């Protein structure tokens, strides 16, 4: 619809037409009232102009009904904008349950991506058409911002934290990816592309990546090469909590509080193990800050995520608590 109108990017995701509809509604309302007010200002100035040099203004009785009407109508219009906007905002920020997870890391000044199958890319992300995709984002250094105008998707990429964007592409093509947060000298060149492919082409493209290991497998390797397995054993919880079934569970901490074992918790436990010590354990784990990159932390999280609770039993109960 907008290809020939260079002011406007393609509409290439499921959320794009919804965002545009709100935008044009707001623009329409603003244009209508601006015009109405401009016309009234001019018309009334002409109609009530001073006709004789000694003419003075007349008193006007208050019009309650009129005042109520011009207060209630804008209120209703604004409430519509609010409700509609909130609805689309929730759709845009909550990935559907079946979304496939990709990883993105911002770094001065490039984008690094990893596919669920393990394939890695720099400044390019290939995705299949028509599939909901979420990209878990973090930064290696400063704040960046993941912005794909054609998808109407934009989210800050923050060091030390995970943020998630999701989209479902509706059109095959190559679309701009911008860093939309000033991040240093080369910020303006921190650009890339999202390549939307037919699912069959995408499968074929993936095989060209060679034998890249899936994030969980790389994480497992890292887990033993960093010697995490010395303490985090599967047969003993003497020195460190059991990690099987940890991910997604509620963890009881030494200070009596509980915390959900999500990405941020696991990340913090790797970099700053003393921050949240699991009930029943000594704070003996060393920090891995500076020894693992953001990419490796994501791999470790994926590995821990892959250690599902054993079939039949829920989370393992004998351990006094668990910690990553
Ligand atoms: Cu990264 Cu601007």
PDB file of C-alpha atoms and ligand atoms in Angstrom:
ATOM      1  CA  UNK A   1       0.000   0.000   0.000  1.00  0.00           C
ATOM      2  CA  UNK A   2       2.842   2.373   0.840  1.00  0.00           C
ATOM      3  CA  UNK A   3       5.657   1.133  -1.390  1.00  0.00           C
ATOM      4  CA  UNK A   4       5.407   4.121  -3.690  1.00  0.00           C
ATOM      5  CA  UNK A   5       5.163   6.597  -0.860  1.00  0.00           C
ATOM      6  CA  UNK A   6       8.717   6.947   0.433  1.00  0.00           C
ATOM      7  CA  UNK A   7       7.671   8.609   3.688  1.00  0.00           C
ATOM      8  CA  UNK A   8       6.214   5.337   4.837  1.00  0.00           C
ATOM      9  CA  UNK A   9       7.982   1.998   5.374  1.00  0.00           C
ATOM     10  CA  UNK A  10       6.531  -1.296   4.159  1.00  0.00           C
ATOM     11  CA  UNK A  11       3.900  -3.008   6.237  1.00  0.00           C
ATOM     12  CA  UNK A  12       5.615  -6.360   6.642  1.00  0.00           C
ATOM     13  CA  UNK A  13       4.439  -7.795   9.947  1.00  0.00           C
ATOM     14  CA  UNK A  14       1.133  -8.759  11.510  1.00  0.00           C
ATOM     15  CA  UNK A  15       1.327  -5.875  13.955  1.00  0.00           C
ATOM     16  CA  UNK A  16       2.234  -3.195  11.352  1.00  0.00           C
ATOM     17  CA  UNK A  17      -1.311  -2.548  10.011  1.00  0.00           C
ATOM     18  CA  UNK A  18      -2.638  -2.362  13.575  1.00  0.00           C
ATOM     19  CA  UNK A  19      -0.038   0.219  14.593  1.00  0.00           C
ATOM     20  CA  UNK A  20      -0.713   2.182  11.424  1.00  0.00           C
ATOM     21  CA  UNK A  21      -4.481   2.134  12.008  1.00  0.00           C
ATOM     22  CA  UNK A  22      -4.015   3.826  15.399  1.00  0.00           C
ATOM     23  CA  UNK A  23      -1.543   6.265  13.912  1.00  0.00           C
ATOM     24  CA  UNK A  24      -3.926   7.281  11.156  1.00  0.00           C
ATOM     25  CA  UNK A  25      -6.863   7.471  13.543  1.00  0.00           C
ATOM     26  CA  UNK A  26      -4.880   9.854  15.763  1.00  0.00           C
ATOM     27  CA  UNK A  27      -3.702  11.816  12.763  1.00  0.00           C
ATOM     28  CA  UNK A  28      -7.291  12.020  11.442  1.00  0.00           C
ATOM     29  CA  UNK A  29      -8.659  13.234  14.770  1.00  0.00           C
ATOM     30  CA  UNK A  30      -5.874  15.824  15.074  1.00  0.00           C
ATOM     31  CA  UNK A  31      -6.387  17.021  11.485  1.00  0.00           C
ATOM     32  CA  UNK A  32     -10.164  17.241  11.914  1.00  0.00           C
ATOM     33  CA  UNK A  33      -9.987  19.314  15.096  1.00  0.00           C
ATOM     34  CA  UNK A  34      -7.160  21.510  13.841  1.00  0.00           C
ATOM     35  CA  UNK A  35      -9.202  22.321  10.768  1.00  0.00           C
ATOM     36  CA  UNK A  36     -12.393  22.833  12.757  1.00  0.00           C
ATOM     37  CA  UNK A  37     -10.673  25.208  15.178  1.00  0.00           C
ATOM     38  CA  UNK A  38      -8.901  27.136  12.397  1.00  0.00           C
ATOM     39  CA  UNK A  39     -12.162  27.590  10.488  1.00  0.00           C
ATOM     40  CA  UNK A  40     -14.038  28.665  13.621  1.00  0.00           C
ATOM     41  CA  UNK A  41     -11.336  31.145  14.641  1.00  0.00           C
ATOM     42  CA  UNK A  42     -11.521  32.833  11.248  1.00  0.00           C
ATOM     43  CA  UNK A  43     -15.318  32.641  10.832  1.00  0.00           C
ATOM     44  CA  UNK A  44     -16.068  33.904  14.336  1.00  0.00           C
ATOM     45  CA  UNK A  45     -13.510  36.694  14.068  1.00  0.00           C
ATOM     46  CA  UNK A  46     -15.261  37.893  10.936  1.00  0.00           C
ATOM     47  CA  UNK A  47     -18.767  37.447  12.275  1.00  0.00           C
ATOM     48  CA  UNK A  48     -18.197  39.181  15.631  1.00  0.00           C
ATOM     49  CA  UNK A  49     -15.876  41.903  14.386  1.00  0.00           C
ATOM     50  CA  UNK A  50     -16.349  45.439  15.701  1.00  0.00           C
ATOM     51  CA  UNK A  51     -18.754  47.212  13.366  1.00  0.00           C
ATOM     52  CA  UNK A  52     -18.851  50.684  14.932  1.00  0.00           C
ATOM     53  CA  UNK A  53     -15.942  52.566  16.530  1.00  0.00           C
ATOM     54  CA  UNK A  54     -17.841  52.955  19.842  1.00  0.00           C
ATOM     55  CA  UNK A  55     -19.210  49.364  19.971  1.00  0.00           C
ATOM     56  CA  UNK A  56     -18.642  47.404  23.173  1.00  0.00           C
ATOM     57  CA  UNK A  57     -18.953  43.648  23.866  1.00  0.00           C
ATOM     58  CA  UNK A  58     -22.268  42.103  24.974  1.00  0.00           C
ATOM     59  CA  UNK A  59     -22.704  39.749  27.910  1.00  0.00           C
ATOM     60  CA  UNK A  60     -23.297  36.156  26.937  1.00  0.00           C
ATOM     61  CA  UNK A  61     -25.254  33.800  29.235  1.00  0.00           C
ATOM     62  CA  UNK A  62     -23.333  30.558  30.027  1.00  0.00           C
ATOM     63  CA  UNK A  63     -24.273  27.563  27.870  1.00  0.00           C
ATOM     64  CA  UNK A  64     -23.934  24.565  30.202  1.00  0.00           C
ATOM     65  CA  UNK A  65     -25.107  22.033  27.669  1.00  0.00           C
ATOM     66  CA  UNK A  66     -22.585  23.228  25.090  1.00  0.00           C
ATOM     67  CA  UNK A  67     -19.731  23.067  27.602  1.00  0.00           C
ATOM     68  CA  UNK A  68     -20.634  19.519  28.551  1.00  0.00           C
ATOM     69  CA  UNK A  69     -20.813  18.430  24.919  1.00  0.00           C
ATOM     70  CA  UNK A  70     -17.390  19.795  24.025  1.00  0.00           C
ATOM     71  CA  UNK A  71     -15.866  18.200  27.104  1.00  0.00           C
ATOM     72  CA  UNK A  72     -17.490  14.795  26.810  1.00  0.00           C
ATOM     73  CA  UNK A  73     -16.881  14.249  23.086  1.00  0.00           C
ATOM     74  CA  UNK A  74     -13.085  14.730  23.285  1.00  0.00           C
ATOM     75  CA  UNK A  75     -13.048  12.595  26.445  1.00  0.00           C
ATOM     76  CA  UNK A  76     -14.724   9.728  24.601  1.00  0.00           C
ATOM     77  CA  UNK A  77     -12.369  10.054  21.642  1.00  0.00           C
ATOM     78  CA  UNK A  78      -9.346   9.992  23.946  1.00  0.00           C
ATOM     79  CA  UNK A  79     -10.684   6.968  25.810  1.00  0.00           C
ATOM     80  CA  UNK A  80     -11.063   5.147  22.496  1.00  0.00           C
ATOM     81  CA  UNK A  81      -7.436   6.022  21.644  1.00  0.00           C
ATOM     82  CA  UNK A  82      -6.292   4.812  25.056  1.00  0.00           C
ATOM     83  CA  UNK A  83      -8.183   1.518  24.993  1.00  0.00           C
ATOM     84  CA  UNK A  84      -7.262   0.784  21.389  1.00  0.00           C
ATOM     85  CA  UNK A  85      -3.629   1.777  21.938  1.00  0.00           C
ATOM     86  CA  UNK A  86      -3.328  -0.367  25.068  1.00  0.00           C
ATOM     87  CA  UNK A  87      -4.755  -3.364  23.206  1.00  0.00           C
ATOM     88  CA  UNK A  88      -2.264  -3.090  20.363  1.00  0.00           C
ATOM     89  CA  UNK A  89       0.558  -2.378  22.814  1.00  0.00           C
ATOM     90  CA  UNK A  90      -0.147  -5.625  24.649  1.00  0.00           C
ATOM     91  CA  UNK A  91      -0.281  -7.540  21.388  1.00  0.00           C
ATOM     92  CA  UNK A  92       2.985  -5.961  20.269  1.00  0.00           C
ATOM     93  CA  UNK A  93       4.858  -6.664  23.494  1.00  0.00           C
ATOM     94  CA  UNK A  94       3.587 -10.141  24.425  1.00  0.00           C
ATOM     95  CA  UNK A  95       4.979 -12.858  22.197  1.00  0.00           C
ATOM     96  CA  UNK A  96       2.561 -15.690  21.455  1.00  0.00           C
ATOM     97  CA  UNK A  97       3.299 -18.977  23.252  1.00  0.00           C
ATOM     98  CA  UNK A  98       4.385 -20.713  20.061  1.00  0.00           C
ATOM     99  CA  UNK A  99       6.976 -18.077  19.139  1.00  0.00           C
ATOM    100  CA  UNK A 100      10.409 -19.492  18.332  1.00  0.00           C
ATOM    101  CA  UNK A 101      13.259 -17.928  20.275  1.00  0.00           C
ATOM    102  CA  UNK A 102      16.256 -16.284  18.596  1.00  0.00           C
ATOM    103  CA  UNK A 103      19.028 -14.361  20.314  1.00  0.00           C
ATOM    104  CA  UNK A 104      20.374 -10.929  19.536  1.00  0.00           C
ATOM    105  CA  UNK A 105      23.309  -9.156  21.101  1.00  0.00           C
ATOM    106  CA  UNK A 106      24.071  -5.495  20.500  1.00  0.00           C
ATOM    107  CA  UNK A 107      27.690  -4.469  20.632  1.00  0.00           C
ATOM    108  CA  UNK A 108      29.548  -1.319  19.592  1.00  0.00           C
ATOM    109  CA  UNK A 109      28.818  -1.338  16.689  1.00  0.00           C
ATOM    110  CA  UNK A 110      27.210  -4.440  15.355  1.00  0.00           C
ATOM    111  CA  UNK A 111      24.360  -6.864  15.798  1.00  0.00           C
ATOM    112  CA  UNK A 112      25.042 -10.510  16.510  1.00  0.00           C
ATOM    113  CA  UNK A 113      22.258 -13.037  16.111  1.00  0.00           C
ATOM    114  CA  UNK A 114      21.869 -16.699  16.796  1.00  0.00           C
ATOM    115  CA  UNK A 115      19.175 -19.014  15.478  1.00  0.00           C
ATOM    116  CA  UNK A 116      17.582 -21.734  17.629  1.00  0.00           C
ATOM    117  CA  UNK A 117      19.503 -24.264  15.534  1.00  0.00           C
ATOM    118  CA  UNK A 118      22.763 -22.568  16.467  1.00  0.00           C
ATOM    119  CA  UNK A 119      23.482 -20.715  13.201  1.00  0.00           C
ATOM    120  CA  UNK A 120      25.071 -17.325  13.850  1.00  0.00           C
ATOM    121  CA  UNK A 121      24.893 -14.132  11.846  1.00  0.00           C
ATOM    122  CA  UNK A 122      26.253 -10.624  12.077  1.00  0.00           C
ATOM    123  CA  UNK A 123      24.180  -7.601  11.042  1.00  0.00           C
ATOM    124  CA  UNK A 124      21.750  -9.896   9.265  1.00  0.00           C
ATOM    125  CA  UNK A 125      18.924 -12.003  10.539  1.00  0.00           C
ATOM    126  CA  UNK A 126      17.163 -14.478   8.287  1.00  0.00           C
ATOM    127  CA  UNK A 127      13.699 -15.484   9.415  1.00  0.00           C
ATOM    128  CA  UNK A 128      10.911 -17.608   7.964  1.00  0.00           C
ATOM    129  CA  UNK A 129       7.748 -15.972   6.669  1.00  0.00           C
ATOM    130  CA  UNK A 130       4.538 -16.321   8.673  1.00  0.00           C
ATOM    131  CA  UNK A 131       6.070 -17.729  11.850  1.00  0.00           C
ATOM    132  CA  UNK A 132       5.979 -15.859  15.158  1.00  0.00           C
ATOM    133  CA  UNK A 133       9.548 -15.111  16.139  1.00  0.00           C
ATOM    134  CA  UNK A 134      10.855 -13.632  19.333  1.00  0.00           C
ATOM    135  CA  UNK A 135      14.323 -12.237  19.664  1.00  0.00           C
ATOM    136  CA  UNK A 136      15.800 -12.152  23.131  1.00  0.00           C
ATOM    137  CA  UNK A 137      18.082  -9.138  23.248  1.00  0.00           C
ATOM    138  CA  UNK A 138      20.889  -7.936  25.429  1.00  0.00           C
ATOM    139  CA  UNK A 139      23.912  -5.712  25.057  1.00  0.00           C
ATOM    140  CA  UNK A 140      27.596  -6.353  25.538  1.00  0.00           C
ATOM    141  CA  UNK A 141      28.344  -2.704  26.360  1.00  0.00           C
ATOM    142  CA  UNK A 142      25.954   0.267  26.195  1.00  0.00           C
ATOM    143  CA  UNK A 143      22.266   0.761  25.454  1.00  0.00           C
ATOM    144  CA  UNK A 144      21.333   0.055  21.850  1.00  0.00           C
ATOM    145  CA  UNK A 145      17.883  -0.193  20.316  1.00  0.00           C
ATOM    146  CA  UNK A 146      16.487  -2.801  17.947  1.00  0.00           C
ATOM    147  CA  UNK A 147      14.305  -1.030  15.394  1.00  0.00           C
ATOM    148  CA  UNK A 148      12.704  -2.577  12.320  1.00  0.00           C
ATOM    149  CA  UNK A 149      10.447   0.077  10.782  1.00  0.00           C
ATOM    150  CA  UNK A 150       8.734  -2.315   8.362  1.00  0.00           C
ATOM    151  CA  UNK A 151       7.643  -4.463  11.298  1.00  0.00           C
ATOM    152  CA  UNK A 152       6.777  -1.472  13.555  1.00  0.00           C
ATOM    153  CA  UNK A 153       8.999  -3.120  16.142  1.00  0.00           C
ATOM    154  CA  UNK A 154      11.343  -1.137  18.366  1.00  0.00           C
ATOM    155  CA  UNK A 155      12.822  -2.026  21.723  1.00  0.00           C
ATOM    156  CA  UNK A 156      15.785  -0.959  23.808  1.00  0.00           C
ATOM    157  CA  UNK A 157      18.694  -3.387  24.122  1.00  0.00           C
ATOM    158  CA  UNK A 158      20.098  -2.968  27.592  1.00  0.00           C
ATOM    159  CA  UNK A 159      23.346  -4.228  29.121  1.00  0.00           C
ATOM    160  CA  UNK A 160      22.754  -6.555  32.055  1.00  0.00           C
ATOM    161  CA  UNK A 161      19.168  -7.270  31.192  1.00  0.00           C
ATOM    162  CA  UNK A 162      17.117  -9.270  28.720  1.00  0.00           C
ATOM    163  CA  UNK A 163      14.427  -7.679  26.638  1.00  0.00           C
ATOM    164  CA  UNK A 164      12.320  -9.469  24.061  1.00  0.00           C
ATOM    165  CA  UNK A 165      10.807  -8.319  20.801  1.00  0.00           C
ATOM    166  CA  UNK A 166       8.561 -10.431  18.663  1.00  0.00           C
ATOM    167  CA  UNK A 167       7.161 -10.218  15.165  1.00  0.00           C
ATOM    168  CA  UNK A 168       5.516 -12.309  12.522  1.00  0.00           C
ATOM    169  CA  UNK A 169       6.600 -11.331   9.043  1.00  0.00           C
ATOM    170  CA  UNK A 170       3.914 -11.194   6.389  1.00  0.00           C
ATOM    171  CA  UNK A 171       5.995 -10.382   3.303  1.00  0.00           C
ATOM    172  CA  UNK A 172       9.109 -11.902   1.817  1.00  0.00           C
ATOM    173  CA  UNK A 173      11.834  -9.282   1.474  1.00  0.00           C
ATOM    174  CA  UNK A 174      14.792  -7.549   3.050  1.00  0.00           C
ATOM    175  CA  UNK A 175      14.061  -4.907   5.655  1.00  0.00           C
ATOM    176  CA  UNK A 176      16.153  -2.330   7.455  1.00  0.00           C
ATOM    177  CA  UNK A 177      17.341  -2.934  10.969  1.00  0.00           C
ATOM    178  CA  UNK A 178      18.496   0.204  12.765  1.00  0.00           C
ATOM    179  CA  UNK A 179      20.127   0.888  16.076  1.00  0.00           C
ATOM    180  CA  UNK A 180      17.807   3.554  17.402  1.00  0.00           C
ATOM    181  CA  UNK A 181      19.667   4.659  20.507  1.00  0.00           C
ATOM    182  CA  UNK A 182      22.750   6.843  20.260  1.00  0.00           C
ATOM    183  CA  UNK A 183      25.559   4.488  21.299  1.00  0.00           C
ATOM    184  CA  UNK A 184      28.797   6.154  20.259  1.00  0.00           C
ATOM    185  CA  UNK A 185      30.805   7.279  17.256  1.00  0.00           C
ATOM    186  CA  UNK A 186      29.620   4.585  14.837  1.00  0.00           C
ATOM    187  CA  UNK A 187      25.990   4.544  15.979  1.00  0.00           C
ATOM    188  CA  UNK A 188      24.718   5.667  12.587  1.00  0.00           C
ATOM    189  CA  UNK A 189      26.465   2.731  10.965  1.00  0.00           C
ATOM    190  CA  UNK A 190      25.074   0.144  13.357  1.00  0.00           C
ATOM    191  CA  UNK A 191      22.574  -1.011  10.781  1.00  0.00           C
ATOM    192  CA  UNK A 192      21.612  -4.377   9.413  1.00  0.00           C
ATOM    193  CA  UNK A 193      18.869  -6.235   7.631  1.00  0.00           C
ATOM    194  CA  UNK A 194      16.141  -8.667   8.442  1.00  0.00           C
ATOM    195  CA  UNK A 195      15.709 -11.099   5.568  1.00  0.00           C
ATOM    196  CA  UNK A 196      12.278 -12.678   5.451  1.00  0.00           C
ATOM    197  CA  UNK A 197      12.298 -15.941   3.499  1.00  0.00           C
ATOM    198  CA  UNK A 198       9.775 -18.488   2.423  1.00  0.00           C
ATOM    199  CA  UNK A 199       9.911 -21.234   5.134  1.00  0.00           C
ATOM    200  CA  UNK A 200      11.259 -23.766   2.615  1.00  0.00           C
ATOM    201  CA  UNK A 201      14.018 -21.413   1.476  1.00  0.00           C
ATOM    202  CA  UNK A 202      14.759 -20.658   5.077  1.00  0.00           C
ATOM    203  CA  UNK A 203      15.234 -24.339   5.927  1.00  0.00           C
ATOM    204  CA  UNK A 204      17.576 -24.616   2.998  1.00  0.00           C
ATOM    205  CA  UNK A 205      19.435 -21.471   3.982  1.00  0.00           C
ATOM    206  CA  UNK A 206      19.917 -22.856   7.518  1.00  0.00           C
ATOM    207  CA  UNK A 207      21.721 -25.939   6.219  1.00  0.00           C
ATOM    208  CA  UNK A 208      24.333 -23.672   4.615  1.00  0.00           C
ATOM    209  CA  UNK A 209      25.344 -22.593   8.103  1.00  0.00           C
ATOM    210  CA  UNK A 210      27.256 -25.842   8.507  1.00  0.00           C
ATOM    211  CA  UNK A 211      27.447 -27.760  11.761  1.00  0.00           C
ATOM    212  CA  UNK A 212      26.743 -24.979  14.229  1.00  0.00           C
ATOM    213  CA  UNK A 213      25.883 -26.305  17.660  1.00  0.00           C
ATOM    214  CA  UNK A 214      22.554 -25.352  19.205  1.00  0.00           C
ATOM    215  CA  UNK A 215      22.877 -22.890  22.099  1.00  0.00           C
ATOM    216  CA  UNK A 216      22.047 -25.552  24.709  1.00  0.00           C
ATOM    217  CA  UNK A 217      24.769 -27.873  23.394  1.00  0.00           C
ATOM    218  CA  UNK A 218      27.367 -25.099  23.411  1.00  0.00           C
ATOM    219  CA  UNK A 219      26.202 -24.296  26.924  1.00  0.00           C
ATOM    220  CA  UNK A 220      26.732 -27.879  28.039  1.00  0.00           C
ATOM    221  CA  UNK A 221      30.261 -27.818  26.689  1.00  0.00           C
ATOM    222  CA  UNK A 222      30.933 -24.541  28.418  1.00  0.00           C
ATOM    223  CA  UNK A 223      29.437 -25.908  31.631  1.00  0.00           C
ATOM    224  CA  UNK A 224      32.112 -28.559  31.825  1.00  0.00           C
ATOM    225  CA  UNK A 225      34.973 -26.460  30.441  1.00  0.00           C
ATOM    226  CA  UNK A 226      34.323 -23.801  33.097  1.00  0.00           C
ATOM    227  CA  UNK A 227      34.193 -26.659  35.616  1.00  0.00           C
ATOM    228  CA  UNK A 228      30.699 -25.701  36.783  1.00  0.00           C
ATOM    229  CA  UNK A 229      30.002 -29.416  36.901  1.00  0.00           C
ATOM    230  CA  UNK A 230      32.492 -29.899  39.734  1.00  0.00           C
ATOM    231  CA  UNK A 231      30.032 -28.384  42.192  1.00  0.00           C
ATOM    232  CA  UNK A 232      26.725 -28.459  40.311  1.00  0.00           C
ATOM    233  CA  UNK A 233      26.519 -32.226  40.132  1.00  0.00           C
ATOM    234  CA  UNK A 234      23.516 -34.282  39.250  1.00  0.00           C
ATOM    235  CA  UNK A 235      24.092 -36.784  42.076  1.00  0.00           C
ATOM    236  CA  UNK A 236      24.857 -34.534  45.003  1.00  0.00           C
ATOM    237  CA  UNK A 237      23.717 -31.241  46.447  1.00  0.00           C
ATOM    238  CA  UNK A 238      26.430 -30.932  49.055  1.00  0.00           C
ATOM    239  CA  UNK A 239      28.253 -27.960  47.575  1.00  0.00           C
ATOM    240  CA  UNK A 240      25.782 -26.502  45.119  1.00  0.00           C
ATOM    241  CA  UNK A 241      22.109 -26.737  44.302  1.00  0.00           C
ATOM    242  CA  UNK A 242      20.822 -29.202  41.759  1.00  0.00           C
ATOM    243  CA  UNK A 243      20.177 -27.590  38.383  1.00  0.00           C
ATOM    244  CA  UNK A 244      17.834 -30.214  36.963  1.00  0.00           C
ATOM    245  CA  UNK A 245      14.326 -28.809  36.844  1.00  0.00           C
ATOM    246  CA  UNK A 246      15.563 -25.482  38.166  1.00  0.00           C
ATOM    247  CA  UNK A 247      14.526 -23.312  35.248  1.00  0.00           C
ATOM    248  CA  UNK A 248      11.103 -21.759  35.748  1.00  0.00           C
ATOM    249  CA  UNK A 249      10.760 -23.009  39.335  1.00  0.00           C
ATOM    250  CA  UNK A 250      10.445 -20.957  42.520  1.00  0.00           C
ATOM    251  CA  UNK A 251      13.677 -20.828  44.470  1.00  0.00           C
ATOM    252  CA  UNK A 252      13.805 -20.279  48.203  1.00  0.00           C
ATOM    253  CA  UNK A 253      16.624 -17.978  49.230  1.00  0.00           C
ATOM    254  CA  UNK A 254      18.666 -17.821  52.401  1.00  0.00           C
ATOM    255  CA  UNK A 255      16.990 -14.556  53.416  1.00  0.00           C
ATOM    256  CA  UNK A 256      13.592 -16.258  53.378  1.00  0.00           C
ATOM    257  CA  UNK A 257      12.318 -14.738  50.156  1.00  0.00           C
ATOM    258  CA  UNK A 258      11.577 -16.664  46.975  1.00  0.00           C
ATOM    259  CA  UNK A 259      12.496 -15.851  43.428  1.00  0.00           C
ATOM    260  CA  UNK A 260      11.538 -17.292  40.070  1.00  0.00           C
ATOM    261  CA  UNK A 261      14.416 -18.990  38.252  1.00  0.00           C
ATOM    262  CA  UNK A 262      14.150 -17.099  34.971  1.00  0.00           C
ATOM    263  CA  UNK A 263      16.801 -15.812  32.564  1.00  0.00           C
ATOM    264  CA  UNK A 264      17.668 -12.787  34.657  1.00  0.00           C
ATOM    265  CA  UNK A 265      18.020 -14.877  37.816  1.00  0.00           C
ATOM    266  CA  UNK A 266      20.311 -17.417  36.150  1.00  0.00           C
ATOM    267  CA  UNK A 267      22.347 -14.628  34.561  1.00  0.00           C
ATOM    268  CA  UNK A 268      22.772 -12.847  37.882  1.00  0.00           C
ATOM    269  CA  UNK A 269      23.708 -16.090  39.622  1.00  0.00           C
ATOM    270  CA  UNK A 270      26.517 -16.650  37.125  1.00  0.00           C
ATOM    271  CA  UNK A 271      27.912 -13.114  37.304  1.00  0.00           C
ATOM    272  CA  UNK A 272      27.117 -12.221  40.890  1.00  0.00           C
ATOM    273  CA  UNK A 273      26.487 -15.445  42.806  1.00  0.00           C
ATOM    274  CA  UNK A 274      26.327 -13.730  46.198  1.00  0.00           C
ATOM    275  CA  UNK A 275      23.327 -11.620  45.222  1.00  0.00           C
ATOM    276  CA  UNK A 276      20.783 -14.392  45.769  1.00  0.00           C
ATOM    277  CA  UNK A 277      22.052 -17.303  47.824  1.00  0.00           C
ATOM    278  CA  UNK A 278      19.834 -20.346  47.892  1.00  0.00           C
ATOM    279  CA  UNK A 279      18.512 -21.439  51.257  1.00  0.00           C
ATOM    280  CA  UNK A 280      20.685 -24.150  52.763  1.00  0.00           C
ATOM    281  CA  UNK A 281      23.855 -23.356  50.798  1.00  0.00           C
ATOM    282  CA  UNK A 282      27.015 -21.457  51.581  1.00  0.00           C
ATOM    283  CA  UNK A 283      27.908 -18.438  49.416  1.00  0.00           C
ATOM    284  CA  UNK A 284      30.972 -20.163  47.990  1.00  0.00           C
ATOM    285  CA  UNK A 285      30.398 -19.839  44.263  1.00  0.00           C
ATOM    286  CA  UNK A 286      32.949 -17.577  42.535  1.00  0.00           C
ATOM    287  CA  UNK A 287      31.794 -14.906  40.114  1.00  0.00           C
ATOM    288  CA  UNK A 288      32.184 -15.543  36.407  1.00  0.00           C
ATOM    289  CA  UNK A 289      32.072 -11.867  35.536  1.00  0.00           C
ATOM    290  CA  UNK A 290      34.552 -11.113  32.762  1.00  0.00           C
ATOM    291  CA  UNK A 291      35.078 -14.793  32.012  1.00  0.00           C
ATOM    292  CA  UNK A 292      31.972 -15.346  29.936  1.00  0.00           C
ATOM    293  CA  UNK A 293      30.574 -13.227  27.116  1.00  0.00           C
ATOM    294  CA  UNK A 294      26.898 -12.368  26.811  1.00  0.00           C
ATOM    295  CA  UNK A 295      26.658 -14.990  24.109  1.00  0.00           C
ATOM    296  CA  UNK A 296      28.106 -17.629  26.425  1.00  0.00           C
ATOM    297  CA  UNK A 297      25.773 -16.621  29.228  1.00  0.00           C
ATOM    298  CA  UNK A 298      22.861 -17.176  26.867  1.00  0.00           C
ATOM    299  CA  UNK A 299      24.264 -20.595  26.023  1.00  0.00           C
ATOM    300  CA  UNK A 300      24.579 -21.505  29.702  1.00  0.00           C
ATOM    301  CA  UNK A 301      21.009 -20.354  30.324  1.00  0.00           C
ATOM    302  CA  UNK A 302      19.866 -22.494  27.427  1.00  0.00           C
ATOM    303  CA  UNK A 303      21.701 -25.483  28.815  1.00  0.00           C
ATOM    304  CA  UNK A 304      20.137 -25.029  32.251  1.00  0.00           C
ATOM    305  CA  UNK A 305      16.756 -24.569  30.585  1.00  0.00           C
ATOM    306  CA  UNK A 306      17.274 -27.867  28.785  1.00  0.00           C
ATOM    307  CA  UNK A 307      17.763 -29.714  32.084  1.00  0.00           C
ATOM    308  CA  UNK A 308      14.069 -30.403  32.464  1.00  0.00           C
ATOM    309  CA  UNK A 309      12.656 -31.976  35.603  1.00  0.00           C
ATOM    310  CA  UNK A 310      12.669 -35.775  35.398  1.00  0.00           C
ATOM    311  CA  UNK A 311       9.475 -37.230  33.963  1.00  0.00           C
ATOM    312  CA  UNK A 312       6.876 -38.155  36.559  1.00  0.00           C
ATOM    313  CA  UNK A 313       8.167 -36.095  39.442  1.00  0.00           C
ATOM    314  CA  UNK A 314       7.711 -32.346  39.444  1.00  0.00           C
ATOM    315  CA  UNK A 315      10.750 -30.427  40.613  1.00  0.00           C
ATOM    316  CA  UNK A 316      13.180 -32.508  42.641  1.00  0.00           C
ATOM    317  CA  UNK A 317      12.231 -32.017  46.269  1.00  0.00           C
ATOM    318  CA  UNK A 318      15.060 -33.435  48.402  1.00  0.00           C
ATOM    319  CA  UNK A 319      17.347 -30.465  47.822  1.00  0.00           C
ATOM    320  CA  UNK A 320      16.815 -27.648  50.294  1.00  0.00           C
ATOM    321  CA  UNK A 321      16.893 -25.242  47.380  1.00  0.00           C
ATOM    322  CA  UNK A 322      18.388 -24.756  44.008  1.00  0.00           C
ATOM    323  CA  UNK A 323      20.622 -22.215  42.478  1.00  0.00           C
ATOM    324  CA  UNK A 324      22.311 -21.525  39.192  1.00  0.00           C
TER     325      UNK A 324
HETATM  326 CU1  LIG B   1      23.955   0.847  18.867  1.00  0.00          CU
HETATM  327 CU2  LIG B   1      23.200   3.049  18.405  1.00  0.00          CU
END
